[in-house]
Coordinates of C-alpha atoms in Angstrom, one line a residue:
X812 CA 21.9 -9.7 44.3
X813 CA 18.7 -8.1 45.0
X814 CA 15.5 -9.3 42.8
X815 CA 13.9 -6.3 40.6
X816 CA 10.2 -6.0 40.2
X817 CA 7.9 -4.7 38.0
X818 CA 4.5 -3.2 39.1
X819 CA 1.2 -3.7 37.4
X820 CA -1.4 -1.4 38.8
X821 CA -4.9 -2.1 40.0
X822 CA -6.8 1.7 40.3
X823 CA -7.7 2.1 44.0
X824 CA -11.6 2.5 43.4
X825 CA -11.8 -0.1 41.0
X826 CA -12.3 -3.5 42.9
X827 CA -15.1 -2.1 45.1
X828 CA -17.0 -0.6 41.9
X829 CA -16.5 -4.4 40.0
X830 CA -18.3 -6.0 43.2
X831 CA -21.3 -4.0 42.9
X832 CA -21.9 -5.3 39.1
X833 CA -24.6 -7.7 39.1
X834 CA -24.9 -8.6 35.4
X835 CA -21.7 -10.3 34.6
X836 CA -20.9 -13.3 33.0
X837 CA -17.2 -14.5 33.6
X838 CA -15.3 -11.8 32.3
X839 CA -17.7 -9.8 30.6
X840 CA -20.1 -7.1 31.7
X841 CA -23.4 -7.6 30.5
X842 CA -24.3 -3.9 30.0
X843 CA -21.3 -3.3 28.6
X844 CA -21.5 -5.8 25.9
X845 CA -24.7 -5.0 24.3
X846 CA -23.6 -1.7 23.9
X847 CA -20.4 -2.8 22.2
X848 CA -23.1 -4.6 19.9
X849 CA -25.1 -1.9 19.0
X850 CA -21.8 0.1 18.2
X851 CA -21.1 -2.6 16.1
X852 CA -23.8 -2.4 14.3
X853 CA -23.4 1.1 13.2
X854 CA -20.7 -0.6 10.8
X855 CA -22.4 -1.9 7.6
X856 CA -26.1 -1.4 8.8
X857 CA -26.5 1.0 5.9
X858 CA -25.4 0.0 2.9
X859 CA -26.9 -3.9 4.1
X860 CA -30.0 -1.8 4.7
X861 CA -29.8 -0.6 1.4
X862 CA -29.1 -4.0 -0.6
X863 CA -31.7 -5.5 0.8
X864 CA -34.2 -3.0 0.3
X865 CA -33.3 -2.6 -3.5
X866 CA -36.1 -4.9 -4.8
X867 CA -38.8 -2.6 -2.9
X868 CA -37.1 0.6 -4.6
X869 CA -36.6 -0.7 -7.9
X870 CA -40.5 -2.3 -8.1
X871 CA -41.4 1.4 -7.5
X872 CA -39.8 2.4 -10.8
X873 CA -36.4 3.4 -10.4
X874 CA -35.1 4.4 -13.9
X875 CA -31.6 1.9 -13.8
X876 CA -34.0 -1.0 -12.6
X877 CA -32.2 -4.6 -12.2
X878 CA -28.8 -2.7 -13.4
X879 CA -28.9 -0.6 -10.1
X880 CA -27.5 -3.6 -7.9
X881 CA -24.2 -3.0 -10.0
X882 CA -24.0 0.3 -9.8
X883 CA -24.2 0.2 -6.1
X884 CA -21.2 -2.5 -6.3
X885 CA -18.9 0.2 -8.1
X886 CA -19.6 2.7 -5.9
X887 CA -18.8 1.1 -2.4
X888 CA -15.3 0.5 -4.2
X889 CA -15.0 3.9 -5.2
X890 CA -15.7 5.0 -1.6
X891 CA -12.4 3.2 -0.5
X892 CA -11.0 6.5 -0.7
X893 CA -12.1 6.4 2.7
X894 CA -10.1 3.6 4.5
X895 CA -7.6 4.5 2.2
X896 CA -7.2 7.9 3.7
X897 CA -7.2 6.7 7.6
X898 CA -4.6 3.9 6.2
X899 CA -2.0 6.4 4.7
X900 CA -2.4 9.0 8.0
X901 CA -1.3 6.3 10.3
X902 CA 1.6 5.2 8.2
X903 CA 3.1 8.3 7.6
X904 CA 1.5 10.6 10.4
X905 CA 1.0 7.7 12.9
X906 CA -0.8 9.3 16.2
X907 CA -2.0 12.5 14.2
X908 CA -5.5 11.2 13.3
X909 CA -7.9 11.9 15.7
X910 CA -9.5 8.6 15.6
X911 CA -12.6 9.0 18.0
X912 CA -13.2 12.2 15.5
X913 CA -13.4 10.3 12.8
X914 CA -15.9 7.9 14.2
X915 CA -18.1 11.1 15.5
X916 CA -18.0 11.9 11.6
X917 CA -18.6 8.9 9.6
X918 CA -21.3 8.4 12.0
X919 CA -22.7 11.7 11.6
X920 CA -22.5 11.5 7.7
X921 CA -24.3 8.0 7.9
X922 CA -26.9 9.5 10.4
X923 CA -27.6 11.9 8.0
X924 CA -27.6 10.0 4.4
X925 CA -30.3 7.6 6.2
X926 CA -32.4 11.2 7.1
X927 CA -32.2 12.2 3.6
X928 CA -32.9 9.1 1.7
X929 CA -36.2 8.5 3.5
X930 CA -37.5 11.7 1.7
X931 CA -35.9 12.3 -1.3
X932 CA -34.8 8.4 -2.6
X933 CA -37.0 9.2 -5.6
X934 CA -35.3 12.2 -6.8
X935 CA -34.1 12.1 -10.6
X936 CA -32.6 14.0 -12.4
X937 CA -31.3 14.1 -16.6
X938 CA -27.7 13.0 -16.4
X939 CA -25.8 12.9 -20.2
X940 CA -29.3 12.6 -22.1
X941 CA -30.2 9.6 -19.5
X942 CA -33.1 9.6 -16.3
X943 CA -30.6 9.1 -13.2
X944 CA -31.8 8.3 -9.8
X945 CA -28.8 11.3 -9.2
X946 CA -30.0 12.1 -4.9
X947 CA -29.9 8.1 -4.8
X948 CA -26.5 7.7 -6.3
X949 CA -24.8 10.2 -4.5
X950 CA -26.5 9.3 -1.2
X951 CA -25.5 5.5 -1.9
X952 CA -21.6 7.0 -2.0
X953 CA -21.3 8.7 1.2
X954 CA -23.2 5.8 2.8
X955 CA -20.1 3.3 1.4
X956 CA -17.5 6.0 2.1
X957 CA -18.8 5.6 6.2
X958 CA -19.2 2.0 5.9
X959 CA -15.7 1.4 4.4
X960 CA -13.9 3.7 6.8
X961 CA -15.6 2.0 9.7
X962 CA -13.0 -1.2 9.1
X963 CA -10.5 0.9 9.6
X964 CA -11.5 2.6 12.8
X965 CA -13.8 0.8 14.7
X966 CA -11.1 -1.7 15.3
X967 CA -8.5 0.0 16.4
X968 CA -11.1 2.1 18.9
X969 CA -12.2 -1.4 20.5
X970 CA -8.1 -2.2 21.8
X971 CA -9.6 0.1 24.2
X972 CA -11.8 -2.6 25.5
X973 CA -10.8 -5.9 27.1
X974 CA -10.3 -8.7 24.5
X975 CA -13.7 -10.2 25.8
X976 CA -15.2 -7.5 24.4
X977 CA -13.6 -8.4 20.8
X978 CA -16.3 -11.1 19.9
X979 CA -19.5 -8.0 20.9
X980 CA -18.2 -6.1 18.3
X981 CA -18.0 -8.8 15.8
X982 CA -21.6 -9.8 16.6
X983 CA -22.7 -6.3 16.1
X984 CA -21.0 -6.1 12.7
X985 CA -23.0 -9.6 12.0
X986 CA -26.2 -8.0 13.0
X987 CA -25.5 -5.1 10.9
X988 CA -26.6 -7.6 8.4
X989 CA -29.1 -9.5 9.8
X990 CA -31.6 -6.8 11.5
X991 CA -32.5 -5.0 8.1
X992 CA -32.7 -8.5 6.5
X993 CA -35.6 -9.7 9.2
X994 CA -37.1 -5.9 9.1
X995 CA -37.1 -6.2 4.8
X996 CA -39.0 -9.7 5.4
X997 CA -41.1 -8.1 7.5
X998 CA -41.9 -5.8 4.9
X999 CA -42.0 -8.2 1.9
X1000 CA -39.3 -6.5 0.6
X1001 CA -39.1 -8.1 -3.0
X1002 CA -42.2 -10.6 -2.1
X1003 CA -42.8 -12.3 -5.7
X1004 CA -46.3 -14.0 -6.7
X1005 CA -46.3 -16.2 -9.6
X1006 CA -48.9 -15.7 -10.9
X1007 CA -51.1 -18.0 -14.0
X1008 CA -52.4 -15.7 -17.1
X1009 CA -54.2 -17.0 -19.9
X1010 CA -54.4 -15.6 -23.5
X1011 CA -56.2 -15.8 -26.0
X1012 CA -55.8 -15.9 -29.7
X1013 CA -58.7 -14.4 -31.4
X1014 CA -58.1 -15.6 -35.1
X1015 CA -56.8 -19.6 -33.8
X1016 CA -59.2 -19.0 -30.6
X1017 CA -56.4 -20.7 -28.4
X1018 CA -55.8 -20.3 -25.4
X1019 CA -52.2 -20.5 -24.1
X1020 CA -51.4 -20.0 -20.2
X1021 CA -47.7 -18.6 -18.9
X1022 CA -46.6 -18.4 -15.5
X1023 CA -45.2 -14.6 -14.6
X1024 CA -43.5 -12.4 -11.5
X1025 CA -46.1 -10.3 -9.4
X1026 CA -44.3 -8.2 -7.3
X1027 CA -46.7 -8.2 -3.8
X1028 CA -47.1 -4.2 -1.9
X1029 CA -44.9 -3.7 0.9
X1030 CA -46.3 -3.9 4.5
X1031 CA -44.4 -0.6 4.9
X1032 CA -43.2 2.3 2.2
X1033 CA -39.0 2.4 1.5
X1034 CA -39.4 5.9 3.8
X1035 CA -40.1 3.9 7.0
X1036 CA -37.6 1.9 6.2
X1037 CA -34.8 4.2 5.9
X1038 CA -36.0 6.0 9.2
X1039 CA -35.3 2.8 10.7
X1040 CA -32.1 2.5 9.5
X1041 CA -31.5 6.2 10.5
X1042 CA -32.5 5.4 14.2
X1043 CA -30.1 2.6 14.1
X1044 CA -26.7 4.4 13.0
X1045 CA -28.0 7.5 15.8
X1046 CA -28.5 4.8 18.0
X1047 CA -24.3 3.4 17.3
X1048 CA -23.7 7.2 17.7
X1049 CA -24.9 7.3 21.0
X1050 CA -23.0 3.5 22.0
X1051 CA -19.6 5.0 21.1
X1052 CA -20.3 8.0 23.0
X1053 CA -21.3 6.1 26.5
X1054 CA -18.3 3.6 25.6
X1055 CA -16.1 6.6 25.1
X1056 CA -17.2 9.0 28.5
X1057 CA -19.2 7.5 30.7
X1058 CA -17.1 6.3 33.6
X1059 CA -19.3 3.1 34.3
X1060 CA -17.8 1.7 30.7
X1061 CA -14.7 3.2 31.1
X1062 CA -14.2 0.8 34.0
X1063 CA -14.2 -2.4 31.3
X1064 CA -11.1 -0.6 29.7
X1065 CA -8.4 -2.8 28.9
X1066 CA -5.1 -2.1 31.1
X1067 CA -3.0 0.7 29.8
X1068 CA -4.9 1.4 26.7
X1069 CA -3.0 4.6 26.0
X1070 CA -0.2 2.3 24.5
X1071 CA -0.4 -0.4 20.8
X1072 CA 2.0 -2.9 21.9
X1073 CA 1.9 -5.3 24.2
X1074 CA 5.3 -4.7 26.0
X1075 CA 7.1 -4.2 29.4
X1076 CA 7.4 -0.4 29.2
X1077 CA 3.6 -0.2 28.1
X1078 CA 2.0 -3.2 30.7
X1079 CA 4.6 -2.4 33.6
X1080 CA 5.4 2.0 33.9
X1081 CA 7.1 3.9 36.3
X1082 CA 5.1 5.0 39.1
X1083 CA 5.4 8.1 41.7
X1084 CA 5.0 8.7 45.0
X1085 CA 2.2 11.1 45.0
X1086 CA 2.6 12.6 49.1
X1087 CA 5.3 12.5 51.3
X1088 CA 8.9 13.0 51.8
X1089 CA 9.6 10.3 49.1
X1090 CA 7.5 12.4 46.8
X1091 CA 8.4 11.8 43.2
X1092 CA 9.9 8.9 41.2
X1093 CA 10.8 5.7 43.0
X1094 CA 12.0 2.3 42.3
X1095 CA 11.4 -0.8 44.4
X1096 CA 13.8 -4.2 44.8
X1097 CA 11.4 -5.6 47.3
X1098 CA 8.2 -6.3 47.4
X1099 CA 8.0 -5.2 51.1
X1100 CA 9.0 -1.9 50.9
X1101 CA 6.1 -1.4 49.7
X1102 CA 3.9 -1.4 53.2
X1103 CA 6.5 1.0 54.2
X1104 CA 4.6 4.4 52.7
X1105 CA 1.2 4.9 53.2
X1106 CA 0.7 7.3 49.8
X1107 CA -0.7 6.1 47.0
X1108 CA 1.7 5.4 43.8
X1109 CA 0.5 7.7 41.0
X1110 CA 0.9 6.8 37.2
X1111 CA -0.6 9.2 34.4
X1112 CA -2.1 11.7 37.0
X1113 CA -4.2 8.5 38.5
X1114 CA -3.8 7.4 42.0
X1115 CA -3.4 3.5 42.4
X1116 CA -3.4 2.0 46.3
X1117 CA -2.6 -1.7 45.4
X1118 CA -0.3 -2.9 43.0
X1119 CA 0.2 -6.3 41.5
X1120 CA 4.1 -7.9 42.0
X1121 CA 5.2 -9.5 39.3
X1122 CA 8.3 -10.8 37.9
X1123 CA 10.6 -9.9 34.8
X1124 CA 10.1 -13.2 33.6
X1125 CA 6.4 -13.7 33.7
X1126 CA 6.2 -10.6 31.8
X1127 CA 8.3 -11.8 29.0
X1128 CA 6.2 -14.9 29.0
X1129 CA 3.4 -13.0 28.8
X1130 CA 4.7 -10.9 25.4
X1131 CA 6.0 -14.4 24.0
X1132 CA 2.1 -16.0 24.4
X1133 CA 1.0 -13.1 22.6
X1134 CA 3.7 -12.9 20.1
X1135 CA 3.3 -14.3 16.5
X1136 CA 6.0 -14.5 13.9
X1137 CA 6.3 -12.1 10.8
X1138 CA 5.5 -14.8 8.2
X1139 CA 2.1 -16.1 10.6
X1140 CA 1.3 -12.5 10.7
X1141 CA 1.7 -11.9 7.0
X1142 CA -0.3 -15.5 6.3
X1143 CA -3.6 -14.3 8.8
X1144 CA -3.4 -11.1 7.0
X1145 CA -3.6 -13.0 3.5
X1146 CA -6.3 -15.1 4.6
X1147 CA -8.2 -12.3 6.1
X1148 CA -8.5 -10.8 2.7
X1149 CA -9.7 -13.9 1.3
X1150 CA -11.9 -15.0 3.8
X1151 CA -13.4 -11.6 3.4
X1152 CA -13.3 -11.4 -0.2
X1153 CA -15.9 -14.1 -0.1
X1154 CA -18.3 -13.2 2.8
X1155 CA -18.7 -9.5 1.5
X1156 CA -18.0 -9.9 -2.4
X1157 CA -18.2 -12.9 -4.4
X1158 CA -20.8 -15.0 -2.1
X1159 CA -23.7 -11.9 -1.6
X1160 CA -23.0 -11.3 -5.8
X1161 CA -23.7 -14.7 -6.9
X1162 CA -26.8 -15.6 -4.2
X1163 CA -29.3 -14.9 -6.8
X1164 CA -27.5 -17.2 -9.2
X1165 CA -26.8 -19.9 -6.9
X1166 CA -30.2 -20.3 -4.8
X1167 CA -33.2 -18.8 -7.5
X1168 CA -33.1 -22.7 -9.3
X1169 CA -34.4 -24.0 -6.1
X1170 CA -37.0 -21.9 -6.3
X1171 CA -38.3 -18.5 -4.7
X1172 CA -38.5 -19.9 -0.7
X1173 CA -34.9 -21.4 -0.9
X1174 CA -33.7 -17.9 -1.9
X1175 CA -35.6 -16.2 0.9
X1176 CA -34.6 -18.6 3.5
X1177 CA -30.8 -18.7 2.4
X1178 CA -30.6 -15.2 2.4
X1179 CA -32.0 -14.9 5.8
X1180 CA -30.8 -17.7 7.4
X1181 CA -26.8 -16.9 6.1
X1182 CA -27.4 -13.3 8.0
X1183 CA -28.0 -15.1 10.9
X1184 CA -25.0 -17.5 10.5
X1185 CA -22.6 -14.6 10.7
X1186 CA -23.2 -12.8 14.4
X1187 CA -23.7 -16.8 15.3
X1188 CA -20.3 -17.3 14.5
X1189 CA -19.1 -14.3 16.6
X1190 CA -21.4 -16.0 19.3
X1191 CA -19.0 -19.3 19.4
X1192 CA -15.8 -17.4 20.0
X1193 CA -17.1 -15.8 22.6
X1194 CA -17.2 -19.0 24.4
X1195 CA -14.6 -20.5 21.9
X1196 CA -12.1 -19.2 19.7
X1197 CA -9.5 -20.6 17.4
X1198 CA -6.2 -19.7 18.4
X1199 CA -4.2 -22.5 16.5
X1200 CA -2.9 -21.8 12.8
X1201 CA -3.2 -25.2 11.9
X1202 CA -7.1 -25.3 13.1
X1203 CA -7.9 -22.0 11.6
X1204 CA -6.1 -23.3 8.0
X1205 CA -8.4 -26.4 7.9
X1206 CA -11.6 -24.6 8.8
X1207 CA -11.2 -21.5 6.4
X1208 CA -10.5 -24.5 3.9
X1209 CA -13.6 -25.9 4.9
X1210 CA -15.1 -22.8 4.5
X1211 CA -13.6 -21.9 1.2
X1212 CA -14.8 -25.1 0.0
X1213 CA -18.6 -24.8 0.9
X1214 CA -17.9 -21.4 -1.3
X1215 CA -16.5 -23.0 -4.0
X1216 CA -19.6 -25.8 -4.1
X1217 CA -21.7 -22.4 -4.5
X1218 CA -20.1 -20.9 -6.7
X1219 CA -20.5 -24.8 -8.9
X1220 CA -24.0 -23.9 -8.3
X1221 CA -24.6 -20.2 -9.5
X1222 CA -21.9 -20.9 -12.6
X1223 CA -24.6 -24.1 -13.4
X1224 CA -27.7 -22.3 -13.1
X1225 CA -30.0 -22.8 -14.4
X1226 CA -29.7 -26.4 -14.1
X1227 CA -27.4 -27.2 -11.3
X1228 CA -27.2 -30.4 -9.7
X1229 CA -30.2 -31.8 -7.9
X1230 CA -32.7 -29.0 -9.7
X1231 CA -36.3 -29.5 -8.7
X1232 CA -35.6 -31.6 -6.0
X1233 CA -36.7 -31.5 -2.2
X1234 CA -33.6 -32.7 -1.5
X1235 CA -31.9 -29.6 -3.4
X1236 CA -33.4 -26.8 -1.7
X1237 CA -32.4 -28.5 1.9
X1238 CA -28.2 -29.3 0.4
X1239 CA -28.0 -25.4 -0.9
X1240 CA -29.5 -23.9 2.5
X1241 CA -27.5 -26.0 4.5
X1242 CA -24.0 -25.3 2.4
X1243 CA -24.9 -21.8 2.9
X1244 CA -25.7 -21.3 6.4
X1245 CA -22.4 -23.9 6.9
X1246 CA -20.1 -22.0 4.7
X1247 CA -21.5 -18.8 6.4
X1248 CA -20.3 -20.3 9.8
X1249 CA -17.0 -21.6 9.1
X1250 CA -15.5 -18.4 6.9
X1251 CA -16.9 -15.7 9.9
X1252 CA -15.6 -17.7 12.6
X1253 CA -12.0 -18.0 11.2
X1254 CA -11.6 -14.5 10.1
X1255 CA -13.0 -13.2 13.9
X1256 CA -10.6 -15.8 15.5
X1257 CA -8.3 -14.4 13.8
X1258 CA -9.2 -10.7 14.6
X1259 CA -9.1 -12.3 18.5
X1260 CA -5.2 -13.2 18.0
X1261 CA -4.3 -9.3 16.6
X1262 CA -6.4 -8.2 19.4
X1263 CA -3.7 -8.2 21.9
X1264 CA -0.9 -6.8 19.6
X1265 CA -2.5 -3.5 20.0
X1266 CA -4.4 -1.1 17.4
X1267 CA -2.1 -1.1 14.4
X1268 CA -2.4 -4.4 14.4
X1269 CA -6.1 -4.3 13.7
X1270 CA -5.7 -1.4 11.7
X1271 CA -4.0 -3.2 9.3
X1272 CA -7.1 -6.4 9.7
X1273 CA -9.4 -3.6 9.3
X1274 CA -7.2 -3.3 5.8
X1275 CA -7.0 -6.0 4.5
X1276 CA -10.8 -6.9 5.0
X1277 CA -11.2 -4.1 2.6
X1278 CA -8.9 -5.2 0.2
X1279 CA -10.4 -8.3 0.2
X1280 CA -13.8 -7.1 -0.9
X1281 CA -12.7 -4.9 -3.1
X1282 CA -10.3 -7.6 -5.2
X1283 CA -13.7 -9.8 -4.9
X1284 CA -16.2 -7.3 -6.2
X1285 CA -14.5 -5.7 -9.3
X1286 CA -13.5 -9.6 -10.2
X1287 CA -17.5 -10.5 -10.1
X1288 CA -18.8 -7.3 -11.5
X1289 CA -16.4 -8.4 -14.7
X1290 CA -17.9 -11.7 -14.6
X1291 CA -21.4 -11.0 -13.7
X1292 CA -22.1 -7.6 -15.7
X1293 CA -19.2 -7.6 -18.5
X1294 CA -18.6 -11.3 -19.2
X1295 CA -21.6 -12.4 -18.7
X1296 CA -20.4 -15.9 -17.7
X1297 CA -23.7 -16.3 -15.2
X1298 CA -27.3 -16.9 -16.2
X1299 CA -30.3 -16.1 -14.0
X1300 CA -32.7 -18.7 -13.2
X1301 CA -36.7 -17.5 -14.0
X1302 CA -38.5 -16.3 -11.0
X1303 CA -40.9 -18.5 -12.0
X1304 CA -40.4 -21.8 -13.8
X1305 CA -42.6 -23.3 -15.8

């Protein structure tokens, strides 16, 4: 009986193009992956931008003042419309969405919001008897509407890429945060003085001294700030444009990207003959027919000289290693809405409450220090990622943990444990940066395992991260602005 093959194809100018690449590391082009990054970073670098540059704009007399933080937190849930839409076009219209459209749009719309905020953030306007910082407000939507919609899209648009490429994107999403955190510092974005007055009482004539918040000036105004931000979504704009046309990134393209799954029709097609008196469809049962014609096979319109032999069976084992079980893939989604509930939610609502007892520079160094924990995390599963369910369990345990000692904290201020103390300040940076660490490593290693299931896959991870954060943020705005069941430490104490 005569041994079938299947053919895996290997583009005729691609091996000599590969060999000319001089900045590569193992799999990875260098090039290629800091421009994945910066891609990435388009994702959440807005609305981050705009968190952490709320204690600048609200110093310089915004009418909703400290309440403005919450309204901002209602709004990004209202712009799930957004991922919400994408979600229900690929379920029931699967393949209509144009989804490189979609980026070109969001993109746009973010591009734009940044331009417009950096001259008219100050604009208010009467709204039901009340001064509303109106051009803010609706600026801040359309701002969460792209950034929502990006966890939906992005995604799926990087199944294009090898999987190696999987951990640049999760980097850039991490820097997202951290670049307008360090540019903020930089500015002394919500820099606080305390500051000694005296007073006097003329009729007793005694004097009493208080310590009180001085906001410090800005290095920069809020309008160079948003500029920034501006350049940095044009500057994702123009990533996903080289990633998408120019033929130098095309060449990192995963292997028959035009198909989800990973499968033997989509890894191994039918090829043609493309000259010759065998021109047209052919089928080979051994592997040495194929010296036999000098024409090139042709797939897709492309031309392919050398082709790759291999057997049934290693491509079944190569579907099985990739293959999860429904109730694993319905237990990583679940987690993926928890772990995310708590990195984007619960963990940035309760920061204030959980570091300001240790005093003004453990605040500023947890906040900046946990920005940087996140694209470090996407660092170590570049080099190693979790691909066990047991090992991903325990560490997203691990994770949850650290996040449930800060959450002890911020429900206890503002006299948690080890108040006042050196000692403190170090325990509540360190659980921070730690709990940062663990929780963004599990949910990217776990983004790496969907990877090669194919873009509905990571749709659907895209999803449930937004689920997640949405469950977690109306939860804490109930607890935070309705219940009231947190109390804020003094800037200051005396």
């Amino acid at each position: 009986m005569t041994t079938k093959h299947l053919f895996k194809s290997v583009p005729q100018s691609e091996e000599p193009k590969r060999k000319n690449r001089m900045l590569r590391c193992k799999n990875i082009d260098v090039i290629v992956y800091a421009t994945v990054i910066v891609f990435g970073i388009g994702s959440w670098v807005d609305i981050n931008g705009l968190w952490v540059e709320l204690p600048a704009m609200i110093t310089e007399g915004l009418p909703e003042g400290w309440k403005l933080p919450s309204y901002l937190s209602v709004i990004i849930q209202i712009a799930n419309i957004g991922p919400l839409f994408v979600t229900l076009c690929n379920v029931f219209a699967p393949g209509k969405l144009n989804i490189k459209g979609v980026v070109y749009v969001i993109l746009g719309i973010g591009s734009l919001s940044c331009l417009l905020l950096a001259f008219l953030w100050k604009t208010t306007a009467y709204v039901a008897g009340e001064e509303r910082s109106i051009t803010l407000l609706i600026l801040q939507f359309f701002l969460a509407l792209v950034d929502c919609t990006t966890s939906v899209v992005f995604l799926p648009f990087m199944t294009l890429f090898k999987a190696d490429y999987m951990t640049a994107y999760f980097i850039g999403e991490g820097m997202s945060g951290m670049v307008p955190s360090l540019v903020a510092l930089g500015q002394g974005s919500g820099s606080v003085s305390c500051v000694n007055v005296s007073s006097t009482n003329s009729t007793t004539n005694i004097t009493t001294y208080n310590v009180y918040p001085k906001s410090n000036p800005p290095n920069f105004p809020v309008r160079d700030f948003f500029l920034f931000l501006f350049a940095m979504v044009f500057s994702s704009g123009i990533a996903f444009t080289l990633l998408n046309y120019c033929p130098y990134y095309r060449e990192e393209y995963a292997p028959d990207t035009e198909e989800d799954e990973l499968s033997v029709d989509s890894k191994h097609g039918s090829y043609e003959l493309s000259d010759g008196e065998h021109a047209g469809s052919v089928a080979f049962s051994d592997p040495a027919t194929i010296g036999l014609s000098q024409s090139a096979l042709m797939k897709n319109g492309k031309k392919y000289q050398n082709v790759n032999i291999t057997k049934s069976s290693d491509v079944e084992k190569d579907i099985a290693d990739h293959s999860i079980t429904k109730t694993r893939y319905v237990y990583y989604l679940i987690i993926t809405a928890i772990l995310n509930s708590l990195t984007n939610s619960v963990l940035p609502s309760i920061q204030t409450f959980s570091c300001m007892p240790y005093g003004i520079s453990a605040y500023h160094l947890t906040a900046v220090l946990y920005n940087i924990a996140n694209p470090a995390a996407c660092f170590i599963v570049l080099f190693r990622s979790a691909a066990s369910c047991g090992v991903i369990t325990i560490l997203s345990f691990l994770g949850s943990l650290a996040a449930g000692i800060i959450l002890y904290t911020a429900a206890a201020s503002p006299t948690p444990l080890l108040v006042g103390t050196k000692t403190g300040e170090a325990l509540i940076v360190s659980i921070w940066v730690l709990g940062g660490l663990l929780l963004t490593y599990s949910k990217v290693s776990i983004a790496n395992i969907f990877r090669p299931l194919g873009s509905r896959a990571l749709m659907w991870i895209g999803v449930m991260q937004q689920v997640g954060s949405f469950f977690g943020a109306v939860l804490f705005y109930l607890i935070i602005n309705v219940w009231s069941l947190f109390e804020s430490a003094p800037y200051c104490p005396m």
